[in-house]
Amino acid sequence: MKDYDLRSIWICKECRSTFSFRSDVEDHVEKLGHSNINEYDMISGKLLGRE
């Protein structure tokens, strides 16, 4: 687990799956090919960027 795992949540815009760990996002992208994933900072509530 990395520090950013405790601060961020990732949401797949293609299937609406949510993730708490970046490794799960990476697995999702690899297995399903979904690449439209947004990262949100849970503390500020801001969109941090796109995967």
GROMACS .gro file of C-alpha atoms in nm:
model
   51
    1MET     CA    1   0.000   0.000   0.000
    2LYS     CA    2   0.123   0.346  -0.092
    3ASP     CA    3   0.045   0.680   0.076
    4TYR     CA    4  -0.171   0.788  -0.217
    5ASP     CA    5  -0.389   0.478  -0.164
    6LEU     CA    6  -0.516   0.641   0.155
    7ARG     CA    7  -0.594   0.975  -0.011
    8SER     CA    8  -0.742   0.882  -0.348
    9ILE     CA    9  -1.033   0.702  -0.500
   10TRP     CA   10  -1.045   0.604  -0.865
   11ILE     CA   11  -1.365   0.577  -1.069
   12CYS     CA   12  -1.386   0.406  -1.406
   13LYS     CA   13  -1.598   0.624  -1.633
   14GLU     CA   14  -1.668   0.329  -1.864
   15CYS     CA   15  -1.824   0.085  -1.614
   16ARG     CA   16  -1.856   0.299  -1.297
   17SER     CA   17  -1.634   0.067  -1.091
   18THR     CA   18  -1.459   0.231  -0.797
   19PHE     CA   19  -1.117   0.150  -0.656
   20SER     CA   20  -0.928   0.234  -0.339
   21PHE     CA   21  -0.591   0.099  -0.450
   22ARG     CA   22  -0.389   0.198  -0.755
   23SER     CA   23  -0.286  -0.165  -0.809
   24ASP     CA   24  -0.655  -0.254  -0.853
   25VAL     CA   25  -0.687   0.023  -1.113
   26GLU     CA   26  -0.387  -0.114  -1.299
   27ASP     CA   27  -0.537  -0.466  -1.295
   28HIS     CA   28  -0.871  -0.329  -1.419
   29VAL     CA   29  -0.706  -0.148  -1.709
   30GLU     CA   30  -0.502  -0.456  -1.800
   31LYS     CA   31  -0.790  -0.705  -1.780
   32LEU     CA   32  -1.078  -0.498  -1.924
   33GLY     CA   33  -0.896  -0.239  -2.131
   34HIS     CA   34  -1.086   0.049  -1.972
   35SER     CA   35  -0.865   0.356  -1.973
   36ASN     CA   36  -1.105   0.638  -1.890
   37ILE     CA   37  -1.044   0.643  -1.515
   38ASN     CA   38  -1.053   0.954  -1.297
   39GLU     CA   39  -0.863   0.997  -0.971
   40TYR     CA   40  -1.018   1.204  -0.693
   41ASP     CA   41  -0.851   1.330  -0.377
   42MET     CA   42  -1.078   1.227  -0.090
   43ILE     CA   43  -0.956   1.505   0.138
   44SER     CA   44  -1.007   1.800  -0.097
   45GLY     CA   45  -1.271   1.637  -0.319
   46LYS     CA   46  -1.086   1.754  -0.629
   47LEU     CA   47  -1.023   1.571  -0.950
   48LEU     CA   48  -0.648   1.501  -0.960
   49GLY     CA   49  -0.612   1.373  -1.310
   50ARG     CA   50  -0.694   1.100  -1.548
   51GLU     CA   51  -0.534   0.761  -1.581
   0.00000   0.00000   0.00000
